[in-house]
mmCIF file of C-alpha atoms in Angstrom:
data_model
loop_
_atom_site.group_PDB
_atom_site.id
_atom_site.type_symbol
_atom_site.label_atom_id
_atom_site.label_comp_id
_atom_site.label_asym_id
_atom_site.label_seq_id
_atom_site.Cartn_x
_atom_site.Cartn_y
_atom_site.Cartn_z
ATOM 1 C CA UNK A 990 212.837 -10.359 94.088
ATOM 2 C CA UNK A 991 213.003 -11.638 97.422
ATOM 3 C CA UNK A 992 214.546 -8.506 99.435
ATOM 4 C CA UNK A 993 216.164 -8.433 102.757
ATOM 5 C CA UNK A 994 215.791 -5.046 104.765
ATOM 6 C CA UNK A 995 217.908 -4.442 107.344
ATOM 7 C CA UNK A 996 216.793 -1.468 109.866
ATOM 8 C CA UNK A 997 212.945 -2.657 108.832
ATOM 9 C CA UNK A 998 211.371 -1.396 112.171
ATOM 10 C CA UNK A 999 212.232 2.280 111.181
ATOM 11 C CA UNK A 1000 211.208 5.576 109.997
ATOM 12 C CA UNK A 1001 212.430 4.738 106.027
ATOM 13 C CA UNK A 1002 212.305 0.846 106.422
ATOM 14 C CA UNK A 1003 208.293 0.733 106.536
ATOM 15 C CA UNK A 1004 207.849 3.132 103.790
ATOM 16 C CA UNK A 1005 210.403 0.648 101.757
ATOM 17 C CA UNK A 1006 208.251 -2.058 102.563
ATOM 18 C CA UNK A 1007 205.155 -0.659 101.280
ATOM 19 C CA UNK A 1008 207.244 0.700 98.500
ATOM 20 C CA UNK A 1009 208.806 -3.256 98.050
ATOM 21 C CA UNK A 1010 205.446 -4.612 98.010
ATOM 22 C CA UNK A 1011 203.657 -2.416 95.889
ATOM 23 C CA UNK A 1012 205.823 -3.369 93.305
ATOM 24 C CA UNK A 1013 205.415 -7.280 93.631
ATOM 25 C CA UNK A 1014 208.491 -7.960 95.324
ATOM 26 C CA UNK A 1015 209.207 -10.198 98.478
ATOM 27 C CA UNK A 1016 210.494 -8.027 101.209
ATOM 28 C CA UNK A 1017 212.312 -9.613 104.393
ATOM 29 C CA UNK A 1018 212.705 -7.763 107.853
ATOM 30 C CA UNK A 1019 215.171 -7.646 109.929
ATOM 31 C CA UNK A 1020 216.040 -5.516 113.063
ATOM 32 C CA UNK A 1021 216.612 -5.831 116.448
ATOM 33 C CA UNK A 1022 212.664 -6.004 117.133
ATOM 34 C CA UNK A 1023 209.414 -6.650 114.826
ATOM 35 C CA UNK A 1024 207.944 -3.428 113.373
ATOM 36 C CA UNK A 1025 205.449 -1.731 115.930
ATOM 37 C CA UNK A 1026 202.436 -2.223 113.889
ATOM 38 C CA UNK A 1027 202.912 -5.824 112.786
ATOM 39 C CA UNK A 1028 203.502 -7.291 109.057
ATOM 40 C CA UNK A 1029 202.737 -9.956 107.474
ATOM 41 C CA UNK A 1030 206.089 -10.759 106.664
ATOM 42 C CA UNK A 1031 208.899 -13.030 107.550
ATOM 43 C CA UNK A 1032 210.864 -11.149 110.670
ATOM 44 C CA UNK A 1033 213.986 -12.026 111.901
ATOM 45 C CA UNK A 1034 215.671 -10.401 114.622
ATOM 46 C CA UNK A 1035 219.119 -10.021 114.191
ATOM 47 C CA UNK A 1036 221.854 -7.393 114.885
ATOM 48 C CA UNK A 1037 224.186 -5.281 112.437
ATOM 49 C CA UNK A 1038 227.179 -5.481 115.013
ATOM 50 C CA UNK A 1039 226.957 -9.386 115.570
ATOM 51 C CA UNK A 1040 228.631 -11.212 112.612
ATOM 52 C CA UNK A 1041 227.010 -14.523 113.353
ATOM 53 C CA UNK A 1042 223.591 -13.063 114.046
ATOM 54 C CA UNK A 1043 223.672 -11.474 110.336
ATOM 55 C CA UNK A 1044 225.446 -14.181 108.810
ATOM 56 C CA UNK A 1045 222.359 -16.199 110.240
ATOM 57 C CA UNK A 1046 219.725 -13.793 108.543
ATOM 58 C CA UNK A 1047 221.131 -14.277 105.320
ATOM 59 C CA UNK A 1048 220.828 -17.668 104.989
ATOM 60 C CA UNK A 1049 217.719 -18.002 106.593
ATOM 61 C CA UNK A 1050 216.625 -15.312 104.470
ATOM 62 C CA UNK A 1051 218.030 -16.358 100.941
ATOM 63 C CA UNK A 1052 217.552 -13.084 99.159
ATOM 64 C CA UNK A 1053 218.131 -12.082 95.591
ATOM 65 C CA UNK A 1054 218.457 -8.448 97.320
ATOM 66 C CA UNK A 1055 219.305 -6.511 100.109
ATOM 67 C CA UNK A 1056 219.026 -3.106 101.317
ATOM 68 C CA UNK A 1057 220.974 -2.002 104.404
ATOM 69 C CA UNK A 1058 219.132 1.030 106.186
ATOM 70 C CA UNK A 1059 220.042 -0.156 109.455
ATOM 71 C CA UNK A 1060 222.368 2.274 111.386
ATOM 72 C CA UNK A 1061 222.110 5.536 113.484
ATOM 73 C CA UNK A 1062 220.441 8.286 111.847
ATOM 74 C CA UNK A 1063 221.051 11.382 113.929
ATOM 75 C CA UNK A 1064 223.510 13.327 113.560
ATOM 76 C CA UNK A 1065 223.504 15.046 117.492
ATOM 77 C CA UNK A 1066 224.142 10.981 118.489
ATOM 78 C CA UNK A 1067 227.740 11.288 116.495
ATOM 79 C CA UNK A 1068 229.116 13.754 118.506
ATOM 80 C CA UNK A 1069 227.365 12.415 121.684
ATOM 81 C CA UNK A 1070 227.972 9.293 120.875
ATOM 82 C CA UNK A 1071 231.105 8.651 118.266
ATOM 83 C CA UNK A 1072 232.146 5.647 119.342
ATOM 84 C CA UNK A 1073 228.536 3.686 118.714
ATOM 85 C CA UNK A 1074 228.451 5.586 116.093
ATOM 86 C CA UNK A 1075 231.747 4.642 114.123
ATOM 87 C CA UNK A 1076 230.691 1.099 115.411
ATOM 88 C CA UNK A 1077 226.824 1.023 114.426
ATOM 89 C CA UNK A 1078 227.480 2.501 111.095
ATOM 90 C CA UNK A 1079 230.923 1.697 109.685
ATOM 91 C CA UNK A 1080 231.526 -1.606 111.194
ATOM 92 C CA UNK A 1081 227.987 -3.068 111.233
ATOM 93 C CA UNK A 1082 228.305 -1.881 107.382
ATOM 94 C CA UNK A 1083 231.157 -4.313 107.113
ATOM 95 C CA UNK A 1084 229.552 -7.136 108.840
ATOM 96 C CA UNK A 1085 226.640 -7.124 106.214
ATOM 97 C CA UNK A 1086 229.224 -6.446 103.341
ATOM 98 C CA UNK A 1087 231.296 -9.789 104.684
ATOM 99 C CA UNK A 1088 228.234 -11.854 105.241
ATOM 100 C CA UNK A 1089 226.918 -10.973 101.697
ATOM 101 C CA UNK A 1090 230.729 -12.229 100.601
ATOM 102 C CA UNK A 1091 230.301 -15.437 102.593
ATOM 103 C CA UNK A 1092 226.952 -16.704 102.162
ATOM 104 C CA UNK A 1093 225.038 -14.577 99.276
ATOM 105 C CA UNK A 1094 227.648 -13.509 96.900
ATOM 106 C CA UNK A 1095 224.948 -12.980 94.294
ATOM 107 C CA UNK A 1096 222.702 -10.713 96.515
ATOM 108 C CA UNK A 1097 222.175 -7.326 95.001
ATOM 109 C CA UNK A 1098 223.185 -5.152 97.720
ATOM 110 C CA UNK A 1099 222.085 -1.226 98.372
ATOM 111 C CA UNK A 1100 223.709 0.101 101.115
ATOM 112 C CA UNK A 1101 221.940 3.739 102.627
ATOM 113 C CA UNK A 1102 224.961 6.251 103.517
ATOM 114 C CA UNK A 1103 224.121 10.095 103.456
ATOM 115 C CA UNK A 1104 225.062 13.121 101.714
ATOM 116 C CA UNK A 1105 226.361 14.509 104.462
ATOM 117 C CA UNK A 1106 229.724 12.708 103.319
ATOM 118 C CA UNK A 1107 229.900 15.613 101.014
ATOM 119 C CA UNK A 1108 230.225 18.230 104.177
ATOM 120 C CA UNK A 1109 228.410 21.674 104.440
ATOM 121 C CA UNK A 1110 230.506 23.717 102.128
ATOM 122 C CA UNK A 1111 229.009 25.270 98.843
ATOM 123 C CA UNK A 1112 231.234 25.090 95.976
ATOM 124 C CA UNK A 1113 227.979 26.897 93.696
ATOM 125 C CA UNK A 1114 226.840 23.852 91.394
ATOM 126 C CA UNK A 1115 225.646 20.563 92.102
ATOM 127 C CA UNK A 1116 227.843 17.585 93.220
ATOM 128 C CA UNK A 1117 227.961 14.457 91.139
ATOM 129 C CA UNK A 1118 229.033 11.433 92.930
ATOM 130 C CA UNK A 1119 233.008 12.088 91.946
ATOM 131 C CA UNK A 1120 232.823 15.161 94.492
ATOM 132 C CA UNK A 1121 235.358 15.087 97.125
ATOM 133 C CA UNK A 1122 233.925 13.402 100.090
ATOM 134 C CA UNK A 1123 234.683 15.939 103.116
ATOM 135 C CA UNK A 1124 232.774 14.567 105.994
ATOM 136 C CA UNK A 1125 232.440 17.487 109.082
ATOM 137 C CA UNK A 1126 230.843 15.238 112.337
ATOM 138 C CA UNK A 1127 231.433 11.775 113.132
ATOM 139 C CA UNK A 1128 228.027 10.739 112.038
ATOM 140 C CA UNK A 1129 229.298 11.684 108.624
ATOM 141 C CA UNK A 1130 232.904 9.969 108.909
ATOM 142 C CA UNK A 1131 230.949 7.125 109.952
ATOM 143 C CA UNK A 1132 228.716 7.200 106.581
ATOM 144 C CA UNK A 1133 231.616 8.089 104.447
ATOM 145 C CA UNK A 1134 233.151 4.753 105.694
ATOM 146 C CA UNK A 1135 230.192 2.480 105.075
ATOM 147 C CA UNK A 1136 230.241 3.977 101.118
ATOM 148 C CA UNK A 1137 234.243 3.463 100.595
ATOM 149 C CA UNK A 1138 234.085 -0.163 102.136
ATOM 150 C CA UNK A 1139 230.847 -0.769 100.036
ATOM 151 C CA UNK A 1140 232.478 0.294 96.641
ATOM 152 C CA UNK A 1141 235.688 -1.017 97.996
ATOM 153 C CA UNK A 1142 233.605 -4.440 98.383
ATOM 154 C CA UNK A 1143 232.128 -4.318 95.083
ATOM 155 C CA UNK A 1144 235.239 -3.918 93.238
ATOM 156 C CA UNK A 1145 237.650 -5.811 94.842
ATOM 157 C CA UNK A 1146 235.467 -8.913 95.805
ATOM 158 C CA UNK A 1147 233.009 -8.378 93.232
ATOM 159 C CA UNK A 1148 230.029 -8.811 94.989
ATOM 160 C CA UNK A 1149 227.045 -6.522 93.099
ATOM 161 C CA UNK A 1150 226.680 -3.732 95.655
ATOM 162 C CA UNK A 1151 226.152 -0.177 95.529
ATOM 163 C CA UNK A 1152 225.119 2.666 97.663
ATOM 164 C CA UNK A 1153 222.461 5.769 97.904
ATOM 165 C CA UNK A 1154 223.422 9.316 99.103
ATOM 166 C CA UNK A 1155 220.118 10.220 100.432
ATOM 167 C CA UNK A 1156 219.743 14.477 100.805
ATOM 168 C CA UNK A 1157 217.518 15.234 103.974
ATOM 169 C CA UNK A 1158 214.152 13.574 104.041
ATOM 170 C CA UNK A 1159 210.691 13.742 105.558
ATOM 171 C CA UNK A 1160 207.866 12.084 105.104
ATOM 172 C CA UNK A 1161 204.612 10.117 107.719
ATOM 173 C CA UNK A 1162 206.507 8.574 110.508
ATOM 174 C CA UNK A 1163 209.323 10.379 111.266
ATOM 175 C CA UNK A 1164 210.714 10.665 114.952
ATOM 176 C CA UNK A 1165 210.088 14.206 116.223
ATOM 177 C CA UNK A 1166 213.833 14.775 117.121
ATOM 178 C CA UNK A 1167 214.399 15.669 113.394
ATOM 179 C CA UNK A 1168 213.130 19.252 112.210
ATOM 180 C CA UNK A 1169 209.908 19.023 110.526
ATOM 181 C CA UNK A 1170 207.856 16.764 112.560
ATOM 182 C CA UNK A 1171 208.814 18.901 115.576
ATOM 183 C CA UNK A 1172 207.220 21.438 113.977
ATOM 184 C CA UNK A 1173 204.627 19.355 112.990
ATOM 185 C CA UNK A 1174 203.924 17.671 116.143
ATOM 186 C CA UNK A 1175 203.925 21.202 118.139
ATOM 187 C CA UNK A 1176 201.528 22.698 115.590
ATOM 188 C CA UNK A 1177 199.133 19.608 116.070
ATOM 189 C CA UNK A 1178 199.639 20.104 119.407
ATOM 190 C CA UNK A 1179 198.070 23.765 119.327
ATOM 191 C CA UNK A 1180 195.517 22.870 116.730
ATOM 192 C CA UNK A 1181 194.063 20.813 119.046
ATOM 193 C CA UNK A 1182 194.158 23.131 121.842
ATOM 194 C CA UNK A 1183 196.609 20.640 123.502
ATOM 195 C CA UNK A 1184 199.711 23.442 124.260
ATOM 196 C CA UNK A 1185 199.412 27.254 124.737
ATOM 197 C CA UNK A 1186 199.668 29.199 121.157
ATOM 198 C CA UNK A 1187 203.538 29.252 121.145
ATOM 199 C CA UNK A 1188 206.410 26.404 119.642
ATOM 200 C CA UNK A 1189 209.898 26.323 120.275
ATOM 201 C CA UNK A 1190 212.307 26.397 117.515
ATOM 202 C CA UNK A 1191 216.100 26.898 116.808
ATOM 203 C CA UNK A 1192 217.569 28.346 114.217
ATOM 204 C CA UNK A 1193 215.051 28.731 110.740
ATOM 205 C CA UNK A 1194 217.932 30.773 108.827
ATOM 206 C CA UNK A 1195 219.794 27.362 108.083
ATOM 207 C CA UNK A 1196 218.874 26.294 104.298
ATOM 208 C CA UNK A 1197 218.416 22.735 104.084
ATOM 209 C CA UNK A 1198 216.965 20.718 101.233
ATOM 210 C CA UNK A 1199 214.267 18.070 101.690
ATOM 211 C CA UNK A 1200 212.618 15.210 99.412
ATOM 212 C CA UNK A 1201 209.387 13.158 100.511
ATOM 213 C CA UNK A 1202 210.367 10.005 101.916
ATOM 214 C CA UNK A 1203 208.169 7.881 99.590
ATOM 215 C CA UNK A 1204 210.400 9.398 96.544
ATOM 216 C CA UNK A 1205 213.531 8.152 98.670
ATOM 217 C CA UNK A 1206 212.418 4.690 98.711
ATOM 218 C CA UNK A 1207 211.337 4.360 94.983
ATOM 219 C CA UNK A 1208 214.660 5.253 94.493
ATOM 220 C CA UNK A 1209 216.001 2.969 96.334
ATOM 221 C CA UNK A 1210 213.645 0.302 94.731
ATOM 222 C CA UNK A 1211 214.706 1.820 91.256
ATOM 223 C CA UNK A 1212 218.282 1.369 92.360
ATOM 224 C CA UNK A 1213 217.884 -2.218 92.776
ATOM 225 C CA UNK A 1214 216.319 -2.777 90.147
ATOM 226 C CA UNK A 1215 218.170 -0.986 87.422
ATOM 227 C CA UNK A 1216 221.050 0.524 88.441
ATOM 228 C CA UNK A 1217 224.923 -0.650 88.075
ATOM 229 C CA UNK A 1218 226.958 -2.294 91.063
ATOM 230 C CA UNK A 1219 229.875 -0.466 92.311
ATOM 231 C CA UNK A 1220 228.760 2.876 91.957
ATOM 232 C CA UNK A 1221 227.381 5.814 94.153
ATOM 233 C CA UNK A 1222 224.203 7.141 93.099
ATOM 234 C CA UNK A 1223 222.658 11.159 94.729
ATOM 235 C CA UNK A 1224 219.469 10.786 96.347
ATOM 236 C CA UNK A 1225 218.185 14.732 96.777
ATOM 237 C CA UNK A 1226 215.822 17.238 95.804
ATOM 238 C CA UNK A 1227 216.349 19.652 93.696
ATOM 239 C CA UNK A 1228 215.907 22.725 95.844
ATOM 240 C CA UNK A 1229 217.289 24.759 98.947
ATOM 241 C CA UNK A 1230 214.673 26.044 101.840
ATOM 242 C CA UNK A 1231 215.024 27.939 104.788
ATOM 243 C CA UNK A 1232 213.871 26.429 107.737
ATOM 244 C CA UNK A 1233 211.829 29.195 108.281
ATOM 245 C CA UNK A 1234 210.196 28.650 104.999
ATOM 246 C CA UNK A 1235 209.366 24.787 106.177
ATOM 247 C CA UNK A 1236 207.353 26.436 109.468
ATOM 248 C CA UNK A 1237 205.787 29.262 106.998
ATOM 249 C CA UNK A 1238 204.340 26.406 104.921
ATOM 250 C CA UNK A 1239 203.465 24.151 107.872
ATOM 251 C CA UNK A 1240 201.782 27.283 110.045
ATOM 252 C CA UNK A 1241 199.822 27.753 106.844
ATOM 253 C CA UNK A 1242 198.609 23.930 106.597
ATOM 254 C CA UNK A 1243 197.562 23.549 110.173
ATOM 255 C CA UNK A 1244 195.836 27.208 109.919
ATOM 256 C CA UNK A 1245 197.424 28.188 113.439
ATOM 257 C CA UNK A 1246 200.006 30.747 113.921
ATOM 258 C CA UNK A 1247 201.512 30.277 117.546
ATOM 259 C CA UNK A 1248 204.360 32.702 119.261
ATOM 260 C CA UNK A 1249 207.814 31.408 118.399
ATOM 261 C CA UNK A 1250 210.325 30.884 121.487
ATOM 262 C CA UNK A 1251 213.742 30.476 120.638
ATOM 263 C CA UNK A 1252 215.319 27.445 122.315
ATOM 264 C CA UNK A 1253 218.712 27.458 123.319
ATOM 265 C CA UNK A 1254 218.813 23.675 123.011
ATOM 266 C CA UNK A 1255 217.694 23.229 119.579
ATOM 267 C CA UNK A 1256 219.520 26.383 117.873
ATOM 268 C CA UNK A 1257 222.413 25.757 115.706
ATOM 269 C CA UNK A 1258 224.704 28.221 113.769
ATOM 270 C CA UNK A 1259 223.485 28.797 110.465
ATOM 271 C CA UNK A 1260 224.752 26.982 107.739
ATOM 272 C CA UNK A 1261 223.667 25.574 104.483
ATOM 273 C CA UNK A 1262 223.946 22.016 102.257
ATOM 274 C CA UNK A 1263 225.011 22.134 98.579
ATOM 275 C CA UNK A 1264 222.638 20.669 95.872
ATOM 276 C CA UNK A 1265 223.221 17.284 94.604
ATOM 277 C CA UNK A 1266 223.321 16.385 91.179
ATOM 278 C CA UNK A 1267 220.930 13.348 90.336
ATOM 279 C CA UNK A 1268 221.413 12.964 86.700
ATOM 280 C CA UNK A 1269 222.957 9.358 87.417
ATOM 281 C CA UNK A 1270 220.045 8.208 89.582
ATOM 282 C CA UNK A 1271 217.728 9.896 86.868
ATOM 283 C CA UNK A 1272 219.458 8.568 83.770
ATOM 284 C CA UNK A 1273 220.160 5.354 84.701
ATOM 285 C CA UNK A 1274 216.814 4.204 86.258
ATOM 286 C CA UNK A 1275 214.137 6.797 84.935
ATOM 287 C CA UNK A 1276 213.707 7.922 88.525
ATOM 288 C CA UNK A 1277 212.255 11.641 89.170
ATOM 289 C CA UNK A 1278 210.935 13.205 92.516
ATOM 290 C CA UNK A 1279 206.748 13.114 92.858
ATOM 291 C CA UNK A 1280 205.509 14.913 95.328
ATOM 292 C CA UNK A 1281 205.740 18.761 96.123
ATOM 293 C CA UNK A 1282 207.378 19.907 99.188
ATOM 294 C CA UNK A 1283 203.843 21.350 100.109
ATOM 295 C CA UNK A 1284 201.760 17.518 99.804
ATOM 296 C CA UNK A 1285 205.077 16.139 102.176
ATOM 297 C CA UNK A 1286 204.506 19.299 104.845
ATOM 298 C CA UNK A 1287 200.935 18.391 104.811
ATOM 299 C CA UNK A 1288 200.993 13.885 105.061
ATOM 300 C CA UNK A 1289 203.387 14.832 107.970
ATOM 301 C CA UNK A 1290 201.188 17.536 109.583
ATOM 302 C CA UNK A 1291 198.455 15.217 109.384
ATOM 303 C CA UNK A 1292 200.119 12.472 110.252
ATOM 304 C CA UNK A 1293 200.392 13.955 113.902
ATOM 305 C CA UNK A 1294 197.100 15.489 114.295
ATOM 306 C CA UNK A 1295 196.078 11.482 113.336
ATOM 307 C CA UNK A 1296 198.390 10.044 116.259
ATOM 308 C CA UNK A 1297 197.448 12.976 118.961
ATOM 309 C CA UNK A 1298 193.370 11.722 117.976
ATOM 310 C CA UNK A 1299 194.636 8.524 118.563
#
């Protein structure tokens, strides 16, 4: 298949290229700007909040498929930010949802919300996709908007789209503002005798769970492959850590153990995410996480000893 990716230039868009590729499909980027490291593929620059500009891409493009990662991706940005955000994420959803109705009606469409749609509150089991979406920061309403417009779009226009609920991930690559290449970075950092023998962290009583990026994006590649339009499909691993668990393991793969400093700026009141069911994602495409929490801790550890040697 000939895939569009929209947000290519990011964190999750590379690894879905290499992901794309490896499986002998035709990826197409698009973003605001070319990928920093180059590819060998067809770029075009375009922007999620410009209906011409996207309308553009798609016909230049002509894909069979698209995936639509573009968007913000922090949560701290909603509430500094909710107005870009609602706009970024909800509308520029809707401007690729209404240039996939105008020009490429028969483009398989994925469109990447987040399980934070589901909200922070534990009801004890698993939630399938039929869960009550409860959305508790304006990143999140802005997510749980892009998945109603998307199923919205796919039943009442019929256009083959469907979304992913992606649980936290990490992976190579990731921008150090989330939690575990912080920790990552810093411990690099002190490996390399680069910053005293101390970090700063927030708050590691928060429970969290994490899958390896490269298991997001085969499910995403599964989805598109496989899986039926107009549905939701859980992205997520299958178990809760404490973030102090995620520094134990990293402290023990870099082999340093620095003095931890509490930062005002980074702490947060402890909370927890509920566990997401993934039977659909499972059952309908044959999909099952790969690699152990431990092998992502490490890639991403060495990841940023390899850019600090750099």
């Amino acid at each position: 298949m000939r895939v569009l990716v929209t947000g290519a230039a990011g964190f999750v868009g590379g690894h879905l290229i290499r992901e794309l590729e490896s499986a002998g499909h035709s990826p197409v980027l698009m973003d605001l700007r070319p990928p920093a490291e180059g590819s060998p593929h067809l770029f075009i620059a375009a922007d999620i909040t410009d209906p011409s500009s996207v309308e553009s891409a798609f016909i230049h493009a002509k894909p069979d498929a698209c995936v639509h990662l573009a968007g913000i991706a922090y949560v701290p940005t909603g509430w500094r930010e909710p107005t870009q955000t609602l706009g970024v994420n909800l509308l520029g959803t809707l401007t690729v949802l209404e240039a996939v109705r105008q020009v490429a009606p028969h483009c398989r469409t994925l469109v990447v919300t987040s399980a934070e749609i589901y909200g922070r509150d534990d009801p004890g089991q698993p939630l399938t996709e039929d869960a009550p979406l409860h959305p508790q920061n304006p990143y999140a309403v802005s997510k749980a908007g892009a998945d109603i417009c998307t199923l919205l779009f796919a039943r009442h226009h019929q256009i083959p789209c469907l979304t992913a609920r992606p649980a936290n991930h990490c992976g190579p690559g990731q921008s150090a503002s989330f939690v575990v290449p912080s920790f990552a970075r810093q411990l690099a950092l002190v490996k390399l005798g680069l910053q005293p023998p101390e970090m700063k962290v927030g708050n590691l009583d928060s429970v969290r769970t994490f899958i390896d990026v490269r298991d997001v994006v085969r499910a995403y590649r599964l989805l598109l492959e496989k899986a039926s339009p107009g549905k939701a499909y859980n992205v997520a691993g299958r178990e809760r850590v404490r973030i102090g668990d995620i520094l134990e393991i990293l402290c023990d793969v870099a082999g340093v153990r620095p003095r931890l400093v509490r930062d005002p700026d980074r702490y947060r009141p402890t909370d927890s995410v509920p566990l997401l069911d993934t039977r659909r994602l499972c059952e309908e495409t044959g999909w099952e996480p790969r690699l152990s929490l431990r092998q992502s801790l490490q890639d991403v550890f060495q990841h940023e000893l390899q850019r600090l040697h750099a």
